CSV table of C-alpha atoms in Angstrom, one decimal:
chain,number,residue,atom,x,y,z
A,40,UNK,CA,85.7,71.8,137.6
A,41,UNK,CA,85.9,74.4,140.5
A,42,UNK,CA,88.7,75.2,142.8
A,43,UNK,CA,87.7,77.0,146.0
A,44,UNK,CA,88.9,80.6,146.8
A,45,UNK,CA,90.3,79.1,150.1
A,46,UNK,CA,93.4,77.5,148.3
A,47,UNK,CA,94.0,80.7,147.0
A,48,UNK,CA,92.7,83.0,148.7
A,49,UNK,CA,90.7,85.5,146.3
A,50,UNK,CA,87.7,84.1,144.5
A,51,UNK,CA,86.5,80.9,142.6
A,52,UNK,CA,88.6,79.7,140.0
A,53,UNK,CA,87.2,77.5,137.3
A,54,UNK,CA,88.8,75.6,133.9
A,55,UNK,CA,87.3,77.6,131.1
A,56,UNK,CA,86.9,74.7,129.0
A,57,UNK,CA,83.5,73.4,128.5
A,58,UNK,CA,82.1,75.6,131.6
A,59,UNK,CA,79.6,77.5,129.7
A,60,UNK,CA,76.6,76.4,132.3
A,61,UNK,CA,78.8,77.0,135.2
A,62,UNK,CA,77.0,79.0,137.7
A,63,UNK,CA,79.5,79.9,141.2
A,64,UNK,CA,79.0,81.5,143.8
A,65,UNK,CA,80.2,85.1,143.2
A,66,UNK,CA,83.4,85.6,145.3
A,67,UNK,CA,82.2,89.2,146.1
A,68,UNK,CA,78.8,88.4,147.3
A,69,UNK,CA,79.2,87.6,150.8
A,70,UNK,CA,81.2,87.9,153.7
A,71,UNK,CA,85.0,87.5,153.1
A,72,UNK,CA,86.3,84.1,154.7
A,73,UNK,CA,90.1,83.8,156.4
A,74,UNK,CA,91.3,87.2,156.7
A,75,UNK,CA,88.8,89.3,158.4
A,76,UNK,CA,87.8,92.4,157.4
A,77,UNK,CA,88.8,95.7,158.7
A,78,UNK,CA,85.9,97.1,161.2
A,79,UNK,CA,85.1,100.1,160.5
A,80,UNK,CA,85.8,103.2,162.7
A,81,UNK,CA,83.6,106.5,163.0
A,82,UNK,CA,84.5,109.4,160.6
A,83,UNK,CA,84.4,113.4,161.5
A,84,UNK,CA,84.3,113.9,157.8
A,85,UNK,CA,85.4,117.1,156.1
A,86,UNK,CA,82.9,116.3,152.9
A,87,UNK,CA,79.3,116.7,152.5
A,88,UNK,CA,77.6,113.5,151.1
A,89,UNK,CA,74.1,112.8,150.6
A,90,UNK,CA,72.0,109.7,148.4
A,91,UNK,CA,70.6,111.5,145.9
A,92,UNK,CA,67.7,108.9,145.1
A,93,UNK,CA,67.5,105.3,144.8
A,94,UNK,CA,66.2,102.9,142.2
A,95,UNK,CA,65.6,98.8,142.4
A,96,UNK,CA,66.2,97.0,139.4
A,97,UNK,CA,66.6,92.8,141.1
A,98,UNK,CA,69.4,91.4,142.3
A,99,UNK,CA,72.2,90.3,140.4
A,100,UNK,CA,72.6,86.6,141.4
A,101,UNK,CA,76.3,85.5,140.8
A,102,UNK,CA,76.2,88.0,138.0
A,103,UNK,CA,77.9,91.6,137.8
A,104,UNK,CA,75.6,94.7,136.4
A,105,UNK,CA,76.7,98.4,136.1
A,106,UNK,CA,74.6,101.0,135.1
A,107,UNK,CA,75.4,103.0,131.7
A,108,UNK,CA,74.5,106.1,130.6
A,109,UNK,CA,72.8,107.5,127.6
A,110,UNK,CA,72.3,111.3,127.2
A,111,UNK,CA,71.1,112.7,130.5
A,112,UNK,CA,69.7,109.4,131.5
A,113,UNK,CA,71.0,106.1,132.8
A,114,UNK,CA,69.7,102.2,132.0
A,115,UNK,CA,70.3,99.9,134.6
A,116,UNK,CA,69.6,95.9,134.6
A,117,UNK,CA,69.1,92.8,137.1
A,118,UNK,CA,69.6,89.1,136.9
A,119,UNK,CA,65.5,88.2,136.6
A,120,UNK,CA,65.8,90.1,133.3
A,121,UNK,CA,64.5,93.5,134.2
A,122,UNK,CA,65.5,96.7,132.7
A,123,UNK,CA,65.2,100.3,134.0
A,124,UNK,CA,65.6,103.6,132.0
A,125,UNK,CA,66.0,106.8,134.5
A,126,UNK,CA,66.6,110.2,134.5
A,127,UNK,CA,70.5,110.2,136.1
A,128,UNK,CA,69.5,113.7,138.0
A,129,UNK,CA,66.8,112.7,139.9
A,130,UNK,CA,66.3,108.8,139.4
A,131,UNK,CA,62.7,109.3,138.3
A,132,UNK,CA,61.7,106.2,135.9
A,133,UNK,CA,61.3,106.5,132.4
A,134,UNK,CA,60.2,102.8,131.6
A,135,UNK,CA,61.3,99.3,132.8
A,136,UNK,CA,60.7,96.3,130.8
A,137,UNK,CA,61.5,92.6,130.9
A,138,UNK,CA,63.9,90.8,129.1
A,139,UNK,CA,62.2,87.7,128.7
A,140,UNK,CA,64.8,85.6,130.4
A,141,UNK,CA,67.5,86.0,133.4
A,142,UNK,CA,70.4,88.3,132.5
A,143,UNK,CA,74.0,87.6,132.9
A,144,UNK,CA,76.0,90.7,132.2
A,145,UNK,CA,75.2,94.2,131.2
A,146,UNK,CA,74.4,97.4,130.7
A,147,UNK,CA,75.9,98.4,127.0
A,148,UNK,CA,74.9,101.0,125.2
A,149,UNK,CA,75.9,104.2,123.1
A,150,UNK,CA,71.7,106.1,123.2
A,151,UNK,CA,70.8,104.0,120.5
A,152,UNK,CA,70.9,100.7,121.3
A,153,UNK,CA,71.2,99.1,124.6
A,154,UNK,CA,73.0,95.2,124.5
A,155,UNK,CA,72.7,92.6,127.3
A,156,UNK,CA,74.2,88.9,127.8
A,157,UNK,CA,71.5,86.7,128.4
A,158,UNK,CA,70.9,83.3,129.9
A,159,UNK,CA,72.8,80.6,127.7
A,160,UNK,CA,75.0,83.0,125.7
A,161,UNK,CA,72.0,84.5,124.3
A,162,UNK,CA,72.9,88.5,123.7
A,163,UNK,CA,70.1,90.6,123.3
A,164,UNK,CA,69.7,94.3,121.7
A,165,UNK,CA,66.9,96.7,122.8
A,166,UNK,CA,65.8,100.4,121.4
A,167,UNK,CA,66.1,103.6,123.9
A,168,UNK,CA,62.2,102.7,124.5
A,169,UNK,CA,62.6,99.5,125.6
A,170,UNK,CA,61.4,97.4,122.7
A,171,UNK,CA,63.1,94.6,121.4
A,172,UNK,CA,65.3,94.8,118.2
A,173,UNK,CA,67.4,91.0,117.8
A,174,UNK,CA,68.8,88.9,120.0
A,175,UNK,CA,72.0,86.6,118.9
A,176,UNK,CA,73.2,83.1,120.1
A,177,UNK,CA,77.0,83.3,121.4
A,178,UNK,CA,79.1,80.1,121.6
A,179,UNK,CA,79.1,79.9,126.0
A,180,UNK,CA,77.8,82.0,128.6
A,181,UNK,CA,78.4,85.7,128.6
A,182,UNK,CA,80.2,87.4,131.9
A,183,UNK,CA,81.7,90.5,130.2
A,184,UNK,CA,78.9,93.2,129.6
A,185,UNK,CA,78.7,94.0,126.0
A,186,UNK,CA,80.1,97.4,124.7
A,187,UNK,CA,78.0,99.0,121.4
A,188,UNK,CA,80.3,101.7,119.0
A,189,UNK,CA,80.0,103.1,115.6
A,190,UNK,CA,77.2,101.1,114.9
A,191,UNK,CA,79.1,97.9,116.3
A,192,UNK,CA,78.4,95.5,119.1
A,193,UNK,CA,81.0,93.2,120.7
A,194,UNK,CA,80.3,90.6,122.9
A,195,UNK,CA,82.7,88.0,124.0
A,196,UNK,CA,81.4,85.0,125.6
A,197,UNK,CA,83.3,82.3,128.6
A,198,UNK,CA,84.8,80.6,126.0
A,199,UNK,CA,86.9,83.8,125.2
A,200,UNK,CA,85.4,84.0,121.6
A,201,UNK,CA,85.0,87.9,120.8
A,202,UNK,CA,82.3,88.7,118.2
A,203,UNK,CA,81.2,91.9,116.1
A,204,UNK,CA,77.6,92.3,115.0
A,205,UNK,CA,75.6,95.3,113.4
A,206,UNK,CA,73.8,96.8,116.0
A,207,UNK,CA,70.6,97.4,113.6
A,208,UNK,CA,70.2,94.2,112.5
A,209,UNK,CA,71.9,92.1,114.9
A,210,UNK,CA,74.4,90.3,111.6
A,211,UNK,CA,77.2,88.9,112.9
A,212,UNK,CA,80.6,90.7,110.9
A,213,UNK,CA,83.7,89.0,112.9
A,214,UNK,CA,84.5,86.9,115.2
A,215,UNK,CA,88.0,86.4,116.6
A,216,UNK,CA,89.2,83.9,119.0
A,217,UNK,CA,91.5,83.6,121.7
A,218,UNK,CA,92.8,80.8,123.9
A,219,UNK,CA,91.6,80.9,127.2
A,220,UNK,CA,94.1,79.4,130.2
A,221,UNK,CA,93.3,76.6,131.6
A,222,UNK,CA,93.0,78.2,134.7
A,223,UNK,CA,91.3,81.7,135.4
A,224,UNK,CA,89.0,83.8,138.0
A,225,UNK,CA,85.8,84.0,137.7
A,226,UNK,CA,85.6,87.7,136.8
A,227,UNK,CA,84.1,89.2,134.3
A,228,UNK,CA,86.9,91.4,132.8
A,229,UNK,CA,85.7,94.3,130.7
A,230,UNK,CA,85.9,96.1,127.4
A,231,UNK,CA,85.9,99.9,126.0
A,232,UNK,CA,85.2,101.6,123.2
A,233,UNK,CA,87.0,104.2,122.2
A,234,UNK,CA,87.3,106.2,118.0
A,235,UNK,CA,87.1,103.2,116.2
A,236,UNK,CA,88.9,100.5,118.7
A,237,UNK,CA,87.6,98.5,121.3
A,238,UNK,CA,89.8,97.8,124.2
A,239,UNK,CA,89.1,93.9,125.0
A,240,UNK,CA,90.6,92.9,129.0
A,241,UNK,CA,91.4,89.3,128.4
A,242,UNK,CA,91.8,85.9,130.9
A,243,UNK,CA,95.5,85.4,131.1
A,244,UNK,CA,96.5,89.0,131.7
A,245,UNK,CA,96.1,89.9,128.8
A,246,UNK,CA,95.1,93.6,127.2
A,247,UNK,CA,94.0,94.2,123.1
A,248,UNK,CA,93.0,96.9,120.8
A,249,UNK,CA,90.8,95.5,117.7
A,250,UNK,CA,89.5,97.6,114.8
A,251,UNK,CA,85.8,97.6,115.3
A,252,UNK,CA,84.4,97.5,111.9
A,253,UNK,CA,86.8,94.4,110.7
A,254,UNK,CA,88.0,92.9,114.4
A,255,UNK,CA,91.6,93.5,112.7
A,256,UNK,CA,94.3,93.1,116.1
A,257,UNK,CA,95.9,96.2,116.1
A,258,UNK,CA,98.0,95.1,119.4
A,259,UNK,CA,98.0,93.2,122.1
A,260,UNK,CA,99.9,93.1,125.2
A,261,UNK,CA,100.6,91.4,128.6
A,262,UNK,CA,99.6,93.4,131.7
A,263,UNK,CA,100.1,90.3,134.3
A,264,UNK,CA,102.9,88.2,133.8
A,265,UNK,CA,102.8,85.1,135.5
A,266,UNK,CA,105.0,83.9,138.0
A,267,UNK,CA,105.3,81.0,140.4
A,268,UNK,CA,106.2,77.2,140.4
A,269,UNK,CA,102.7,75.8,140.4
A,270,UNK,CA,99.8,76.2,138.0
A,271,UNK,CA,97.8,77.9,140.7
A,272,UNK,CA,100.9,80.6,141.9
A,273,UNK,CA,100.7,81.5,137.8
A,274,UNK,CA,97.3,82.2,137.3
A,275,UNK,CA,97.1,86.1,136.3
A,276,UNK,CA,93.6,87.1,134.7
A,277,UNK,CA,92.6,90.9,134.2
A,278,UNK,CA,90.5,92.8,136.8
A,279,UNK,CA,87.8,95.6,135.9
A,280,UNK,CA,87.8,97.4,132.4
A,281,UNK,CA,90.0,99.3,130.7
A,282,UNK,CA,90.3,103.1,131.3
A,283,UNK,CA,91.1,105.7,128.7
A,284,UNK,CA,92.5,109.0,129.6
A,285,UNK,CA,94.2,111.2,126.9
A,286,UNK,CA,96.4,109.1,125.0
A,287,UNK,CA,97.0,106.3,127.6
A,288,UNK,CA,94.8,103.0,128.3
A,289,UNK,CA,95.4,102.0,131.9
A,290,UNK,CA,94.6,98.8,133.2
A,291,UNK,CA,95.1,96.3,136.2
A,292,UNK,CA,95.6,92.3,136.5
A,293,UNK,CA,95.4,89.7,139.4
A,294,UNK,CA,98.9,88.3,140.7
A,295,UNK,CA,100.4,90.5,138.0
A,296,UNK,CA,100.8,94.4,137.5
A,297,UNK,CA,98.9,97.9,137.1
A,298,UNK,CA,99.8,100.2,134.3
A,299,UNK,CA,98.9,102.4,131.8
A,300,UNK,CA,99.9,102.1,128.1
A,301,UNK,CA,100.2,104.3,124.9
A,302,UNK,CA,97.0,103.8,123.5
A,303,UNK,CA,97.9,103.7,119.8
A,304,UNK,CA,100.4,101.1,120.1
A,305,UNK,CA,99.9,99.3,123.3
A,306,UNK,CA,104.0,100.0,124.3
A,307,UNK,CA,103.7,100.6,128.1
A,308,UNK,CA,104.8,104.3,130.2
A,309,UNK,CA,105.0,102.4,133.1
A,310,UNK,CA,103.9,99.3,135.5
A,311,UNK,CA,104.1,98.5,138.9
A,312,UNK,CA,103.9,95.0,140.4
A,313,UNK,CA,100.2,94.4,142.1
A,314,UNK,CA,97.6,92.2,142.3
A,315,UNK,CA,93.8,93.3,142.1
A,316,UNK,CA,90.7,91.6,141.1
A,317,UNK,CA,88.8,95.0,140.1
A,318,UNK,CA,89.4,97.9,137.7
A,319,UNK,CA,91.2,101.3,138.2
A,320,UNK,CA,90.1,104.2,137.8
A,321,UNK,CA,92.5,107.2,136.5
A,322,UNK,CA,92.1,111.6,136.0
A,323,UNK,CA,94.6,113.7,135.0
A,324,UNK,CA,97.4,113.1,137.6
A,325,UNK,CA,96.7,109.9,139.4
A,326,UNK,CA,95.8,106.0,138.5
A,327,UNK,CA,93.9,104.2,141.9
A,328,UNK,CA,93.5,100.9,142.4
A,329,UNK,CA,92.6,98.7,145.5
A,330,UNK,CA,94.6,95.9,145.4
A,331,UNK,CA,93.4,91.9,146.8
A,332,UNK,CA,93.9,92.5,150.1
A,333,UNK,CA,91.6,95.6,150.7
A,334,UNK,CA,94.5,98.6,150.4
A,335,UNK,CA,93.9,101.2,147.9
A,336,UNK,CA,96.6,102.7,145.9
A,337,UNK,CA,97.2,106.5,143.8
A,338,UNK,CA,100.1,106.4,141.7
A,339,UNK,CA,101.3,109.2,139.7
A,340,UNK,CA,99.8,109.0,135.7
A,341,UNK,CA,102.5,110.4,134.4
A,342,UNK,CA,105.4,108.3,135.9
A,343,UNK,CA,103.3,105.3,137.8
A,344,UNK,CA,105.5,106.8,141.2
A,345,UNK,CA,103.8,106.0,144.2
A,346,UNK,CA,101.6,109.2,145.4
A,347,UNK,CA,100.1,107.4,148.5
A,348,UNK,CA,98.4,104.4,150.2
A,349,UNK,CA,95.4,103.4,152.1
A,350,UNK,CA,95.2,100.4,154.1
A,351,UNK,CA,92.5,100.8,156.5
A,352,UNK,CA,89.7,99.0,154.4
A,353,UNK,CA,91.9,95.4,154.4
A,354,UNK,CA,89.9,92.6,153.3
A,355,UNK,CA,86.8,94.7,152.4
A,356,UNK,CA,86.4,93.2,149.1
A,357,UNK,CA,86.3,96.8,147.4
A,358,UNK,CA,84.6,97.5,144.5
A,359,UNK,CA,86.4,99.4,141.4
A,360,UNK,CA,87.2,103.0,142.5
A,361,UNK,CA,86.0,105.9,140.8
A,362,UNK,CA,87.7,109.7,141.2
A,363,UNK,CA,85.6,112.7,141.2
A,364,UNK,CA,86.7,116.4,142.2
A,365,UNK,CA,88.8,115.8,145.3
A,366,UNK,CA,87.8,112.3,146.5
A,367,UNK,CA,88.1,108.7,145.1
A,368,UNK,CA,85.0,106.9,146.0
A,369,UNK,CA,85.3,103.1,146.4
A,370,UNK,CA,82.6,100.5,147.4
A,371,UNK,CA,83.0,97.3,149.5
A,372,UNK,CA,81.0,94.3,150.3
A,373,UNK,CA,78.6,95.8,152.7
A,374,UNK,CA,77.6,98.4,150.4
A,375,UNK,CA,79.1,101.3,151.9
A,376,UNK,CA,81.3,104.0,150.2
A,377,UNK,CA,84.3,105.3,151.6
A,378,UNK,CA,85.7,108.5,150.0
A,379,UNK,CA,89.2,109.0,150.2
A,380,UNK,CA,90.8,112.0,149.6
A,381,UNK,CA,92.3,112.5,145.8
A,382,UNK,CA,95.6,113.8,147.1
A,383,UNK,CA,96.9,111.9,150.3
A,384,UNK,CA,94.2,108.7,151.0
A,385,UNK,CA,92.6,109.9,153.8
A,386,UNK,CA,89.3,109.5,154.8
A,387,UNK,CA,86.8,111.7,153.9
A,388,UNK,CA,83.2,110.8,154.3
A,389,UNK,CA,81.3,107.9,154.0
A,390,UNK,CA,77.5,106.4,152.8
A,391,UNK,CA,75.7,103.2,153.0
A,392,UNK,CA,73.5,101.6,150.5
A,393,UNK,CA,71.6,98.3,151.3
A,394,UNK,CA,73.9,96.4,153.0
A,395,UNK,CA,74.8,93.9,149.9
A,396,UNK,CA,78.4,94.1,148.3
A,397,UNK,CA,79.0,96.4,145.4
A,398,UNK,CA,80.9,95.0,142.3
A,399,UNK,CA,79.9,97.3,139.3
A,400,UNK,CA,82.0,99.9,138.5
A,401,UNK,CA,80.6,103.7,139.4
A,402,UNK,CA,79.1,106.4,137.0
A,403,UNK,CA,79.6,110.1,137.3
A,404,UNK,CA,77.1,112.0,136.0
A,405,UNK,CA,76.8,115.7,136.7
A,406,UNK,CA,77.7,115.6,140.2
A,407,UNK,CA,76.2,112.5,141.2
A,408,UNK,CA,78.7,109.1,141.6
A,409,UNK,CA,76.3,106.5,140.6
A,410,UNK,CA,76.5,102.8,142.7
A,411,UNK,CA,75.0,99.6,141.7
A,412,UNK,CA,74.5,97.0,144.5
A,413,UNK,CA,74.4,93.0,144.5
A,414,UNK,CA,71.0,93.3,145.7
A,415,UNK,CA,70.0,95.1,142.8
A,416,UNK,CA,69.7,98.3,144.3
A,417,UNK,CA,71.2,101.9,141.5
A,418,UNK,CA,71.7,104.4,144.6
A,419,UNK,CA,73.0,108.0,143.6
A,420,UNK,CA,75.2,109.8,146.0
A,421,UNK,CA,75.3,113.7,145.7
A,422,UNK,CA,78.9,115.1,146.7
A,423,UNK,CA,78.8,118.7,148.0
């Protein structure tokens, strides 16, 4: 069953239960219907941008890929199954292979092994050459893209069933399984590794630290709370992955809050009420996040205090935001990139990419802010 983002006016919204072949239309993918989207206006920027190089690796379908990196290099996927390894300074191609089938979600890795979801809940482990090591089959389809840490893989399939396996071998060690709502977006919220935890976003709102060698709970909180008479005005569901910074884990949930929490016990330094279907991103003095209509926000790390607001990109459908030196990049659903300056929201400079929405969330890597589009195009943009 599928209700259509017009009754609520953000993305598709499916029953979890027994959707494992469901295949929507990705919310983000095309042009935003009702409210229209803020036109853009010409910039005298005070920032020097430039695309650094370019790389195709297919289009995503209804499917969200983001780069990752390993070493000095980054591996990048697309929904017909192909796989790209590249040098992150220049872009130049180290090997692309084929999976074998369409891919759902990805890329995972830590420079050892590299983990994708596959078609059917199939999750699939390659080397740093490419080659094959062991693919496993999951319960339902797989939207989150996996995470691989001390020699650990977790992938957690539609059904919100979480499982550990050994990254040589592919041997499943845990599985732990949570209820999923009976109503949630169709998002794929994300996980993080991080010492010997993984960070787990959960449908519902919800945010978890497991022990990655047992998948022992070690906490787990609400972000959203949900609110509202009707099944629909309570839906909450968490946007983006997880950030760590220092000892804080900061997050984000739809029709629910942003905040950042103490990352050893999950007890919160602060929240404020918003709504966002995407990740944050956070640095030493600010958390951003662009909210459902299209306004991005800074607040202050430290005490979650408002620091500014930007609201001239309303209803761009922007991608997760990403902070680098004195800007905060952020991608919307034509592809460009609008950088905003760190310290009041303004306007800084601005590049285009294909033309097709961006979803994944950025890289930084030296000083290049790495951008994956819909269309399957990994474009590098040099900030100067």
């Amino acid at each position: 069953m599928r209700i259509s983002r017009k009754l609520v006016g953000v993305g598709v919204l499916a029953l979890m239960t027994g959707c494992s072949t469901m295949h929507s239309l990705n919310p983000f993918a095309s042009k935003p219907k009702g409210n229209q989207p803020a036109p853009l206006v010409d910039l005298k920027g005070s920032m020097a941008v430039r695309t650094a190089w370019k790389l195709e690796v297919g289009k995503s379908q209804s499917y969200m890929f983001s780069p990752a990196i390993a070493d000095n290099t980054i591996v990048a996927a697309g929904g017909d199954g192909t796989i790209v390894r590249a040098e992150a300074a220049t872009g130049r191609q180290i090997w692309r292979t084929k999976a074998g089938m369409d891919l759902t979600a990805g890329v995972g890795t830590d420079g050892s092994v590299i983990v994708l979801g596959g078609a059917k809940g199939k999750l699939l482990a390659f080397d740093m050459d490419g080659k094959k090591l062991w693919d496993a089959q999951l319960s339902s389809e797989i939207l989150s893209s996996p995470v691989v840490g001390e020699g650990i893989v977790v992938a957690r399939s539609i059904d919100n069933r979480i499982n550990g396996y050994d990254a040589k071998t592919g041997q499943k060690k845990w599985t732990v399984q949570r209820t999923a709502p009976a109503l949630t977006l169709r998002l794929a919220p994300g996980m993080v590794i991080h010492d010997k935890d993984v960070l787990i976003a959960q449908p519902g709102g919800k945010l978890m630290s497991l022990i990655l060698a047992t998948g022992a709970p070690r906490w787990e909180i609400e972000v959203g709370v949900a609110h509202g008479a009707t099944e629909l005005e309570r839906v909450t569901d968490m946007g983006g992955t997880p950030v760590v910074i220092d000892n804080d884990v900061c997050a984000v949930s739809y029709q629910g809050r942003v905040g950042c929490f103490d990352l050893a016990t999950g007890s919160p330094r602060w929240t404020r009420d918003i709504s966002s279907e995407v990740g944050v991103a956070a640095d030493q003095r600010f958390v951003f996040v662009p909210d459902d209509k299209g306004a991005v926000f800074a607040y202050n790390r430290d005490s979650g205090t408002s620091a500014w607001k930007n609201d001239k990109l309303a209803y761009r459908r922007l991608s997760t935001p990403v902070s680098y030196g004195r800007a905060v990049a952020v991608g919307d659903y034509q592809g460009y990139i609008h950088f905003l300056s760190r310290e009041d929201g303004a306007f800084l400079a601005r590049a285009a990419t294909d033309g097709s929405a961006i979803e994944s969330t950025p890289l930084v890597v030296g000083s290049n802010l790495i951008f994956q589009t819909q269309n399957g195009t990994v474009t590098a943009i040099a900030v100067e």
